Every structure is written in C-alpha cells, then in structure tokens.
Amino acid sequence: MNNIPTMTKNLLIVNLLAFIATMVLERGGVDLNAMFGLHFFMASDFHFYQFLTYMFLHGGFTHILFNMFALWMFGSVIERVWGPKKFIFYYIVCGVGAGIMQEVVQYVQYLSDTQLAAIPLDSAISVQTQGGVVRMTIADYLNNRLTIGASGAVYGILLAFGMIFPNERLFIIPIPFPIKAKWLIIGYIFIELFSAMGQSDGVAHMAHLGGMLFGYLLIRYWRNHPDGSRSFGRSYGQEFFENLKRKYDDRQRQNRMKAERTHGGHAADPRRETDEEYNARQRQNQEEIDAILDKIRTSGYDSLTKEEKKKLFEQSRS
C-alpha cells in the first residue's frame, strides 16, 4: 500500500469501508444503498448528493473487486502522471458524468413507457412484490431504479490511460496476447454499446460510456487549454522531468569542467573539437532538451514525437 499514490489509496480505502459498512448495517435493517445510491430524479428518494455518494457503493464482492482492481492498476499510473488534485477532480467528474448519463437514459425509458408516464407521480398504483400486492405512488415505484458503483469513474480512468499511453501493450485475461491500450479502450466502447442495446442485464452500460464521454471531453479541454489544468499544481510527471533537467544541467557542468581541465593540461589535439565548437554543441543539445521539457509541461508526454521521446530517453540513460 505504501507504493500506491495518495488519492488512489484513499479511494480504495473509502470504497472498501463503504462496502463493509453496507454489509454490516444491512443486518440491522439499515440500507445504505437505498439512502446513498443514485435514484431516478423523479423518484421520491432522489437527492442531489447521490450523484457523488453512489460511486462509493457496490452491489457485491465481484462488483467491488473488479472496480478496485482497475482503479489500483490504472489509477495509480494516472495519478503519478497528473498529480493527486487533478486526478481526483477527473475521477469525480467522470463519476458524476456517468450518473448524469444514467439519469438521461432512465428518463428516456420512462417517457417510452407511455402508460406509466401518463400517470401523475402522486397517483397510487398496485404493485406485485414478494410480500404480496402493495399500493404505492408512482414516485415511490420509481425508487426501484437505483444505480450504484464506481464503474463510471473507473471507465473514465481507463479512457485516460488509453489516451495518455495509447501504444502501451497490456495483457488482459482471457486474451492470450498483448493488446495496445488504444485498441482495448475502443473494444470496451463497442462492448458497452452492444450490451446497452441488448436485453437488460442489470448493468448500467450507458453510465460506463457516460464516464468515458465526460473524461474524454475534460481531457480534450485540458489539451486545448493547458493553462486550465495548471491550477492543480505540479504533477509527479512534471517533477520527474524537472529532476531530469536538473540532472542534465549538472552533467553538463561536469563535462565543461572536465573539458577545461583536459584542454588546459595537455597539448591541443588537432582532431579534438575546439572549445567554441564544444560549447556550441552543448548549447544546442541543451536547447533541444529544454524545448522537449517545455512541451511536456504544456501539452503532456504523449504530445512528443517519436524522435523527441527517443532523445529524452537517451538523455535520461546517459
């Protein structure tokens, strides 16, 4: 746990504690899912805070296991690239966006049921339950449409990984060969679309797509407006490249001192470059590295060309 970035670790802990609390309190007759899960906005139990709280609740062990595994695997990487403030902001936007998408889908479904939509919300109807026939209002009946889970936010994290590291190869069970992140994300999108158009399986597939959609829009905004993301502070990636630049500057100073001692204590070698040539070459090399680091700070690592990445990699090894 010590190697997990701060916000990712906190999200894992909060989700696990909420899951344990849900199971424990359920035995005492307290239903946290009904209280803090996201209800349809026309239902009697809907509250705006549920757009935030629903993403910390889960319906079973398998549900939370897969979400937390993906959060740990991909969230740790994204937080190291962006830093904790930018990461948690993105996570919440994707989660809320997924909830909004789910509300829109449920509203379309509600309108498509012309008989139900024609009845006033405060009108009573008879509903068959396990305990028998129960009379309830339409608003109470709509409480059955409940959404819980961090999947929307997690799918947003998956999208961010695919956009930042599109060519990173991943091993995904049961695929027997590595697949690039960008193809994995595209595959997930098609699977969710296909599943959403099929018969209802109790999974909020459109919420997953909503998390990815809001994540995509936010990332595009940050790329088009670099100043808009600087308020989140320096990211771990920026600190890494700044440390790399300091390391590069120190090495350049050491090389200059070594060259001065060599030229000062021995006869000039006609094949050796002059001090002016050496200094000019070093200045040009440093200007190229500085330009690459500035590009990373403004547009991100994935904006570099193949040649720029190669030069930066070679510089970090030398």
mmCIF file of C-alpha atoms in Angstrom:
data_model
loop_
_atom_site.group_PDB
_atom_site.id
_atom_site.type_symbol
_atom_site.label_atom_id
_atom_site.label_comp_id
_atom_site.label_asym_id
_atom_site.label_seq_id
_atom_site.Cartn_x
_atom_site.Cartn_y
_atom_site.Cartn_z
ATOM 1 C CA MET A 1 0.000 0.000 0.000
ATOM 2 C CA ASN A 2 2.948 2.350 0.540
ATOM 3 C CA ASN A 3 3.669 2.382 -3.206
ATOM 4 C CA ILE A 4 0.116 3.434 -4.104
ATOM 5 C CA PRO A 5 -0.321 7.195 -4.700
ATOM 6 C CA THR A 6 -2.264 9.130 -2.062
ATOM 7 C CA MET A 7 -5.605 9.713 -3.789
ATOM 8 C CA THR A 8 -5.788 6.244 -5.321
ATOM 9 C CA LYS A 9 -5.079 4.722 -1.918
ATOM 10 C CA ASN A 10 -7.737 6.890 -0.244
ATOM 11 C CA LEU A 11 -10.322 5.956 -2.888
ATOM 12 C CA LEU A 12 -9.589 2.262 -2.370
ATOM 13 C CA ILE A 13 -9.947 2.628 1.407
ATOM 14 C CA VAL A 14 -13.197 4.629 1.245
ATOM 15 C CA ASN A 15 -14.790 2.165 -1.188
ATOM 16 C CA LEU A 16 -13.800 -0.823 0.930
ATOM 17 C CA LEU A 17 -15.036 0.793 4.148
ATOM 18 C CA ALA A 18 -18.349 1.707 2.492
ATOM 19 C CA PHE A 19 -18.731 -1.875 1.252
ATOM 20 C CA ILE A 20 -18.087 -3.302 4.727
ATOM 21 C CA ALA A 21 -20.434 -0.768 6.334
ATOM 22 C CA THR A 22 -23.162 -1.678 3.844
ATOM 23 C CA MET A 23 -22.966 -5.379 4.735
ATOM 24 C CA VAL A 24 -22.800 -4.774 8.496
ATOM 25 C CA LEU A 25 -25.616 -2.217 8.688
ATOM 26 C CA GLU A 26 -27.812 -4.278 6.385
ATOM 27 C CA ARG A 27 -28.099 -6.851 9.176
ATOM 28 C CA GLY A 28 -29.565 -4.145 11.402
ATOM 29 C CA GLY A 29 -32.116 -3.086 8.822
ATOM 30 C CA VAL A 30 -30.205 -0.040 7.524
ATOM 31 C CA ASP A 31 -29.923 0.056 3.724
ATOM 32 C CA LEU A 32 -27.064 2.371 2.704
ATOM 33 C CA ASN A 33 -27.672 1.634 -0.971
ATOM 34 C CA ALA A 34 -31.224 2.964 -0.714
ATOM 35 C CA MET A 35 -30.010 6.047 1.171
ATOM 36 C CA PHE A 36 -26.932 6.983 -0.845
ATOM 37 C CA GLY A 37 -27.376 5.182 -4.157
ATOM 38 C CA LEU A 38 -28.408 7.266 -7.168
ATOM 39 C CA HIS A 39 -32.191 7.229 -7.600
ATOM 40 C CA PHE A 40 -34.063 8.333 -10.696
ATOM 41 C CA PHE A 41 -34.527 12.096 -10.375
ATOM 42 C CA MET A 42 -38.336 11.773 -10.479
ATOM 43 C CA ALA A 43 -38.379 9.238 -7.627
ATOM 44 C CA SER A 44 -39.370 10.225 -4.101
ATOM 45 C CA ASP A 45 -35.993 9.230 -2.583
ATOM 46 C CA PHE A 46 -33.825 11.178 -5.032
ATOM 47 C CA HIS A 47 -31.314 13.698 -3.630
ATOM 48 C CA PHE A 48 -28.612 15.640 -5.473
ATOM 49 C CA TYR A 49 -25.851 14.427 -3.151
ATOM 50 C CA GLN A 50 -26.443 10.932 -4.536
ATOM 51 C CA PHE A 51 -24.555 11.945 -7.707
ATOM 52 C CA LEU A 52 -21.435 11.824 -5.523
ATOM 53 C CA THR A 53 -22.214 9.145 -2.943
ATOM 54 C CA TYR A 54 -23.456 6.468 -5.362
ATOM 55 C CA MET A 55 -19.965 5.883 -6.779
ATOM 56 C CA PHE A 56 -18.654 4.634 -3.410
ATOM 57 C CA LEU A 57 -21.245 1.859 -3.058
ATOM 58 C CA HIS A 58 -21.222 -1.612 -4.622
ATOM 59 C CA GLY A 59 -23.695 -4.427 -5.009
ATOM 60 C CA GLY A 60 -21.459 -7.411 -4.315
ATOM 61 C CA PHE A 61 -17.948 -8.767 -3.866
ATOM 62 C CA THR A 62 -17.325 -9.316 -7.589
ATOM 63 C CA HIS A 63 -18.577 -5.802 -8.366
ATOM 64 C CA ILE A 64 -16.187 -4.078 -5.979
ATOM 65 C CA LEU A 65 -13.305 -6.472 -6.745
ATOM 66 C CA PHE A 66 -13.130 -5.645 -10.444
ATOM 67 C CA ASN A 67 -13.661 -1.916 -9.903
ATOM 68 C CA MET A 68 -10.981 -1.639 -7.230
ATOM 69 C CA PHE A 69 -8.521 -3.763 -9.199
ATOM 70 C CA ALA A 70 -8.902 -1.473 -12.232
ATOM 71 C CA LEU A 71 -8.674 1.617 -10.015
ATOM 72 C CA TRP A 72 -5.448 0.350 -8.441
ATOM 73 C CA MET A 73 -3.929 -0.801 -11.733
ATOM 74 C CA PHE A 74 -4.690 2.230 -13.902
ATOM 75 C CA GLY A 75 -5.470 4.915 -11.332
ATOM 76 C CA SER A 76 -2.013 4.653 -9.776
ATOM 77 C CA VAL A 77 -0.413 5.374 -13.154
ATOM 78 C CA ILE A 78 -2.712 8.295 -13.988
ATOM 79 C CA GLU A 79 -2.250 9.910 -10.577
ATOM 80 C CA ARG A 80 1.540 9.731 -10.950
ATOM 81 C CA VAL A 81 1.248 11.481 -14.301
ATOM 82 C CA TRP A 82 -1.284 14.147 -13.272
ATOM 83 C CA GLY A 83 -0.780 14.558 -9.542
ATOM 84 C CA PRO A 84 -3.401 13.998 -6.796
ATOM 85 C CA LYS A 85 -5.542 17.151 -7.267
ATOM 86 C CA LYS A 86 -6.008 16.798 -10.989
ATOM 87 C CA PHE A 87 -6.581 13.055 -10.655
ATOM 88 C CA ILE A 88 -9.333 13.295 -8.016
ATOM 89 C CA PHE A 89 -11.039 16.115 -9.929
ATOM 90 C CA TYR A 90 -11.063 13.985 -13.076
ATOM 91 C CA TYR A 91 -12.310 10.943 -11.142
ATOM 92 C CA ILE A 92 -15.246 12.835 -9.633
ATOM 93 C CA VAL A 93 -16.175 14.484 -12.953
ATOM 94 C CA CYS A 94 -16.270 11.067 -14.647
ATOM 95 C CA GLY A 95 -18.355 9.589 -11.813
ATOM 96 C CA VAL A 96 -20.848 12.451 -11.792
ATOM 97 C CA GLY A 97 -20.951 12.428 -15.593
ATOM 98 C CA ALA A 98 -21.759 8.720 -15.554
ATOM 99 C CA GLY A 99 -24.615 9.425 -13.136
ATOM 100 C CA ILE A 100 -25.972 12.182 -15.379
ATOM 101 C CA MET A 101 -25.873 9.853 -18.384
ATOM 102 C CA GLN A 102 -27.734 7.188 -16.423
ATOM 103 C CA GLU A 103 -30.414 9.706 -15.412
ATOM 104 C CA VAL A 104 -30.893 10.728 -19.049
ATOM 105 C CA VAL A 105 -31.240 7.089 -20.136
ATOM 106 C CA GLN A 106 -33.750 6.378 -17.375
ATOM 107 C CA TYR A 107 -35.775 9.439 -18.334
ATOM 108 C CA VAL A 108 -35.938 8.275 -21.962
ATOM 109 C CA GLN A 109 -37.065 4.853 -20.751
ATOM 110 C CA TYR A 110 -39.678 6.492 -18.544
ATOM 111 C CA LEU A 111 -41.075 8.533 -21.438
ATOM 112 C CA SER A 112 -41.101 5.463 -23.704
ATOM 113 C CA ASP A 113 -43.466 3.760 -21.251
ATOM 114 C CA THR A 114 -46.458 5.860 -22.296
ATOM 115 C CA GLN A 115 -48.828 4.259 -19.800
ATOM 116 C CA LEU A 116 -46.544 4.960 -16.847
ATOM 117 C CA ALA A 117 -45.622 8.468 -17.999
ATOM 118 C CA ALA A 118 -49.294 9.374 -18.310
ATOM 119 C CA ILE A 119 -49.959 8.758 -14.604
ATOM 120 C CA PRO A 120 -49.251 11.643 -12.161
ATOM 121 C CA LEU A 121 -46.354 10.979 -9.783
ATOM 122 C CA ASP A 122 -48.561 11.243 -6.691
ATOM 123 C CA SER A 123 -51.113 8.724 -8.009
ATOM 124 C CA ALA A 124 -51.251 5.316 -6.293
ATOM 125 C CA ILE A 125 -50.882 2.041 -8.166
ATOM 126 C CA SER A 126 -50.883 -1.613 -7.127
ATOM 127 C CA VAL A 127 -47.502 -3.354 -7.384
ATOM 128 C CA GLN A 128 -46.841 -7.080 -7.018
ATOM 129 C CA THR A 129 -43.970 -7.748 -4.568
ATOM 130 C CA GLN A 130 -42.609 -10.813 -2.794
ATOM 131 C CA GLY A 131 -44.792 -9.928 0.186
ATOM 132 C CA GLY A 132 -47.918 -9.556 -1.925
ATOM 133 C CA VAL A 133 -49.698 -6.681 -3.628
ATOM 134 C CA VAL A 134 -48.658 -3.258 -2.306
ATOM 135 C CA ARG A 135 -50.186 0.154 -3.005
ATOM 136 C CA MET A 136 -47.652 2.921 -3.676
ATOM 137 C CA THR A 137 -47.352 6.166 -5.580
ATOM 138 C CA ILE A 138 -45.593 6.400 -8.944
ATOM 139 C CA ALA A 139 -42.802 8.421 -7.283
ATOM 140 C CA ASP A 140 -42.263 5.601 -4.765
ATOM 141 C CA TYR A 141 -42.422 2.990 -7.527
ATOM 142 C CA LEU A 142 -39.638 4.799 -9.409
ATOM 143 C CA ASN A 143 -37.340 4.285 -6.411
ATOM 144 C CA ASN A 144 -36.670 0.821 -7.801
ATOM 145 C CA ARG A 145 -34.458 2.427 -10.453
ATOM 146 C CA LEU A 146 -31.238 2.584 -8.441
ATOM 147 C CA THR A 147 -27.631 2.968 -9.613
ATOM 148 C CA ILE A 148 -24.529 2.221 -7.516
ATOM 149 C CA GLY A 149 -20.842 1.596 -8.195
ATOM 150 C CA ALA A 150 -17.589 3.279 -9.191
ATOM 151 C CA SER A 151 -17.673 1.777 -12.691
ATOM 152 C CA GLY A 152 -18.393 5.081 -14.455
ATOM 153 C CA ALA A 153 -15.420 6.791 -12.816
ATOM 154 C CA VAL A 154 -13.208 3.728 -13.387
ATOM 155 C CA TYR A 155 -14.106 3.613 -17.077
ATOM 156 C CA GLY A 156 -13.064 7.261 -17.237
ATOM 157 C CA ILE A 157 -9.687 6.255 -15.767
ATOM 158 C CA LEU A 158 -9.360 3.513 -18.399
ATOM 159 C CA LEU A 159 -10.017 6.071 -21.110
ATOM 160 C CA ALA A 160 -7.389 8.434 -19.665
ATOM 161 C CA PHE A 161 -4.807 5.625 -19.680
ATOM 162 C CA GLY A 162 -5.625 4.811 -23.304
ATOM 163 C CA MET A 163 -5.281 8.458 -24.349
ATOM 164 C CA ILE A 164 -2.031 9.077 -22.452
ATOM 165 C CA PHE A 165 -0.388 5.729 -23.270
ATOM 166 C CA PRO A 166 -2.171 4.606 -26.468
ATOM 167 C CA ASN A 167 0.561 2.206 -27.583
ATOM 168 C CA GLU A 168 1.225 0.627 -24.187
ATOM 169 C CA ARG A 169 0.785 -3.146 -24.505
ATOM 170 C CA LEU A 170 -1.414 -4.835 -21.896
ATOM 171 C CA PHE A 171 -2.181 -8.455 -21.067
ATOM 172 C CA ILE A 172 -5.932 -8.764 -20.465
ATOM 173 C CA ILE A 173 -7.492 -12.092 -19.488
ATOM 174 C CA PRO A 174 -8.676 -14.090 -21.437
ATOM 175 C CA ILE A 175 -6.881 -12.562 -24.485
ATOM 176 C CA PRO A 176 -3.727 -14.727 -24.925
ATOM 177 C CA PHE A 177 -1.587 -11.956 -26.441
ATOM 178 C CA PRO A 178 -0.739 -8.338 -25.530
ATOM 179 C CA ILE A 179 -3.008 -5.629 -26.895
ATOM 180 C CA LYS A 180 -2.354 -1.915 -27.234
ATOM 181 C CA ALA A 181 -4.251 0.286 -24.795
ATOM 182 C CA LYS A 182 -5.979 2.269 -27.546
ATOM 183 C CA TRP A 183 -7.488 -0.883 -29.082
ATOM 184 C CA LEU A 184 -8.550 -2.113 -25.657
ATOM 185 C CA ILE A 185 -10.443 1.128 -24.981
ATOM 186 C CA ILE A 186 -12.107 1.051 -28.402
ATOM 187 C CA GLY A 187 -13.093 -2.568 -27.745
ATOM 188 C CA TYR A 188 -14.637 -1.645 -24.388
ATOM 189 C CA ILE A 189 -16.667 1.116 -26.044
ATOM 190 C CA PHE A 190 -18.128 -1.255 -28.630
ATOM 191 C CA ILE A 191 -18.860 -3.907 -25.987
ATOM 192 C CA GLU A 192 -20.718 -1.392 -23.820
ATOM 193 C CA LEU A 193 -22.683 -0.054 -26.791
ATOM 194 C CA PHE A 194 -23.639 -3.566 -27.889
ATOM 195 C CA SER A 195 -24.604 -4.540 -24.323
ATOM 196 C CA ALA A 196 -26.675 -1.377 -23.852
ATOM 197 C CA MET A 197 -28.710 -2.168 -26.980
ATOM 198 C CA GLY A 198 -29.405 -5.731 -25.842
ATOM 199 C CA GLN A 199 -31.705 -7.055 -23.146
ATOM 200 C CA SER A 200 -31.398 -5.553 -19.678
ATOM 201 C CA ASP A 201 -28.811 -7.374 -17.558
ATOM 202 C CA GLY A 202 -28.898 -5.084 -14.528
ATOM 203 C CA VAL A 203 -25.661 -3.317 -15.549
ATOM 204 C CA ALA A 204 -25.635 0.430 -16.257
ATOM 205 C CA HIS A 205 -23.737 0.194 -19.547
ATOM 206 C CA MET A 206 -24.643 3.737 -20.601
ATOM 207 C CA ALA A 207 -23.267 5.023 -17.301
ATOM 208 C CA HIS A 208 -19.939 3.407 -18.197
ATOM 209 C CA LEU A 209 -19.998 5.192 -21.531
ATOM 210 C CA GLY A 210 -21.021 8.400 -19.782
ATOM 211 C CA GLY A 211 -17.922 8.245 -17.585
ATOM 212 C CA MET A 212 -15.755 7.793 -20.667
ATOM 213 C CA LEU A 213 -17.533 10.593 -22.531
ATOM 214 C CA PHE A 214 -17.095 13.136 -19.750
ATOM 215 C CA GLY A 215 -13.489 12.023 -19.294
ATOM 216 C CA TYR A 216 -12.784 12.467 -22.995
ATOM 217 C CA LEU A 217 -14.306 15.959 -23.026
ATOM 218 C CA LEU A 218 -12.295 17.002 -19.967
ATOM 219 C CA ILE A 219 -9.009 15.696 -21.371
ATOM 220 C CA ARG A 220 -9.654 17.444 -24.683
ATOM 221 C CA TYR A 221 -10.376 20.672 -22.832
ATOM 222 C CA TRP A 222 -7.121 20.410 -20.859
ATOM 223 C CA ARG A 223 -5.148 19.744 -24.033
ATOM 224 C CA ASN A 224 -6.688 22.711 -25.818
ATOM 225 C CA HIS A 225 -6.371 24.959 -22.747
ATOM 226 C CA PRO A 226 -3.127 23.963 -20.954
ATOM 227 C CA ASP A 227 -3.463 26.868 -18.527
ATOM 228 C CA GLY A 228 -6.758 25.422 -17.320
ATOM 229 C CA SER A 229 -5.044 22.465 -15.640
ATOM 230 C CA ARG A 230 -2.103 24.320 -14.093
ATOM 231 C CA SER A 231 -4.193 25.362 -11.097
ATOM 232 C CA PHE A 232 -3.964 21.759 -9.892
ATOM 233 C CA GLY A 233 -0.243 22.221 -9.203
ATOM 234 C CA ARG A 234 2.723 20.235 -10.386
ATOM 235 C CA SER A 235 2.211 16.601 -11.258
ATOM 236 C CA TYR A 236 4.544 13.753 -10.445
ATOM 237 C CA GLY A 237 5.400 13.646 -14.136
ATOM 238 C CA GLN A 238 6.417 17.303 -14.117
ATOM 239 C CA GLU A 239 8.586 16.732 -11.045
ATOM 240 C CA PHE A 240 10.237 13.786 -12.785
ATOM 241 C CA PHE A 241 11.119 15.798 -15.863
ATOM 242 C CA GLU A 242 12.269 18.758 -13.758
ATOM 243 C CA ASN A 243 14.561 16.403 -11.844
ATOM 244 C CA LEU A 244 15.770 15.058 -15.169
ATOM 245 C CA LYS A 245 16.551 18.597 -16.330
ATOM 246 C CA ARG A 246 18.496 19.320 -13.130
ATOM 247 C CA LYS A 247 20.404 16.085 -13.613
ATOM 248 C CA TYR A 248 21.132 17.078 -17.201
ATOM 249 C CA ASP A 249 22.344 20.559 -16.173
ATOM 250 C CA ASP A 250 24.651 19.082 -13.517
ATOM 251 C CA ARG A 251 26.122 16.654 -16.021
ATOM 252 C CA GLN A 252 26.697 19.482 -18.497
ATOM 253 C CA ARG A 253 28.607 21.474 -15.876
ATOM 254 C CA GLN A 254 30.731 18.446 -15.033
ATOM 255 C CA ASN A 255 31.503 17.883 -18.727
ATOM 256 C CA ARG A 256 32.533 21.505 -19.156
ATOM 257 C CA MET A 257 34.837 21.334 -16.128
ATOM 258 C CA LYS A 258 36.345 18.093 -17.411
ATOM 259 C CA ALA A 259 36.884 19.586 -20.867
ATOM 260 C CA GLU A 260 38.531 22.665 -19.396
ATOM 261 C CA ARG A 261 40.945 20.554 -17.371
ATOM 262 C CA THR A 262 41.748 18.381 -20.415
ATOM 263 C CA HIS A 263 42.362 21.311 -22.744
ATOM 264 C CA GLY A 264 44.303 23.198 -20.100
ATOM 265 C CA GLY A 265 46.718 20.405 -19.116
ATOM 266 C CA HIS A 266 47.593 18.832 -22.494
ATOM 267 C CA ALA A 267 48.677 19.867 -25.937
ATOM 268 C CA ALA A 268 45.837 20.569 -28.292
ATOM 269 C CA ASP A 269 44.785 17.601 -30.427
ATOM 270 C CA PRO A 270 44.017 18.691 -33.998
ATOM 271 C CA ARG A 271 41.226 16.112 -34.112
ATOM 272 C CA ARG A 272 39.632 17.433 -30.897
ATOM 273 C CA GLU A 273 36.832 19.958 -31.280
ATOM 274 C CA THR A 274 37.617 23.460 -30.137
ATOM 275 C CA ASP A 275 36.134 24.999 -27.012
ATOM 276 C CA GLU A 276 33.835 27.109 -29.166
ATOM 277 C CA GLU A 277 32.600 24.053 -31.083
ATOM 278 C CA TYR A 278 32.139 22.077 -27.890
ATOM 279 C CA ASN A 279 30.190 24.862 -26.195
ATOM 280 C CA ALA A 280 28.043 25.430 -29.287
ATOM 281 C CA ARG A 281 27.202 21.729 -29.488
ATOM 282 C CA GLN A 282 26.328 21.578 -25.801
ATOM 283 C CA ARG A 283 24.158 24.691 -26.032
ATOM 284 C CA GLN A 284 22.267 23.258 -28.987
ATOM 285 C CA ASN A 285 21.742 19.947 -27.192
ATOM 286 C CA GLN A 286 20.523 21.700 -24.057
ATOM 287 C CA GLU A 287 18.157 23.915 -26.039
ATOM 288 C CA GLU A 288 16.633 20.811 -27.616
ATOM 289 C CA ILE A 289 16.144 19.144 -24.219
ATOM 290 C CA ASP A 290 14.679 22.344 -22.745
ATOM 291 C CA ALA A 291 12.220 22.575 -25.641
ATOM 292 C CA ILE A 292 11.141 18.959 -25.083
ATOM 293 C CA LEU A 293 10.623 19.526 -21.347
ATOM 294 C CA ASP A 294 8.621 22.683 -22.003
ATOM 295 C CA LYS A 295 6.444 20.778 -24.454
ATOM 296 C CA ILE A 296 5.762 18.122 -21.811
ATOM 297 C CA ARG A 297 4.797 20.741 -19.241
ATOM 298 C CA THR A 298 2.300 22.392 -21.589
ATOM 299 C CA SER A 299 0.878 19.510 -23.636
ATOM 300 C CA GLY A 300 1.849 16.301 -21.829
ATOM 301 C CA TYR A 301 4.250 13.475 -22.579
ATOM 302 C CA ASP A 302 2.026 11.931 -25.262
ATOM 303 C CA SER A 303 2.381 15.098 -27.379
ATOM 304 C CA LEU A 304 6.054 14.296 -28.087
ATOM 305 C CA THR A 305 7.146 12.883 -31.427
ATOM 306 C CA LYS A 306 8.925 9.553 -31.669
ATOM 307 C CA GLU A 307 12.264 11.323 -32.169
ATOM 308 C CA GLU A 308 11.696 13.581 -29.139
ATOM 309 C CA LYS A 309 10.847 10.612 -26.917
ATOM 310 C CA LYS A 310 13.967 8.796 -28.135
ATOM 311 C CA LYS A 311 16.205 11.785 -27.415
ATOM 312 C CA LEU A 312 14.714 12.225 -23.933
ATOM 313 C CA PHE A 313 15.115 8.512 -23.204
ATOM 314 C CA GLU A 314 18.741 8.520 -24.346
ATOM 315 C CA GLN A 315 19.437 11.600 -22.250
ATOM 316 C CA SER A 316 17.927 10.006 -19.128
ATOM 317 C CA ARG A 317 20.233 6.975 -19.540
ATOM 318 C CA SER A 318 23.433 8.873 -20.189
#
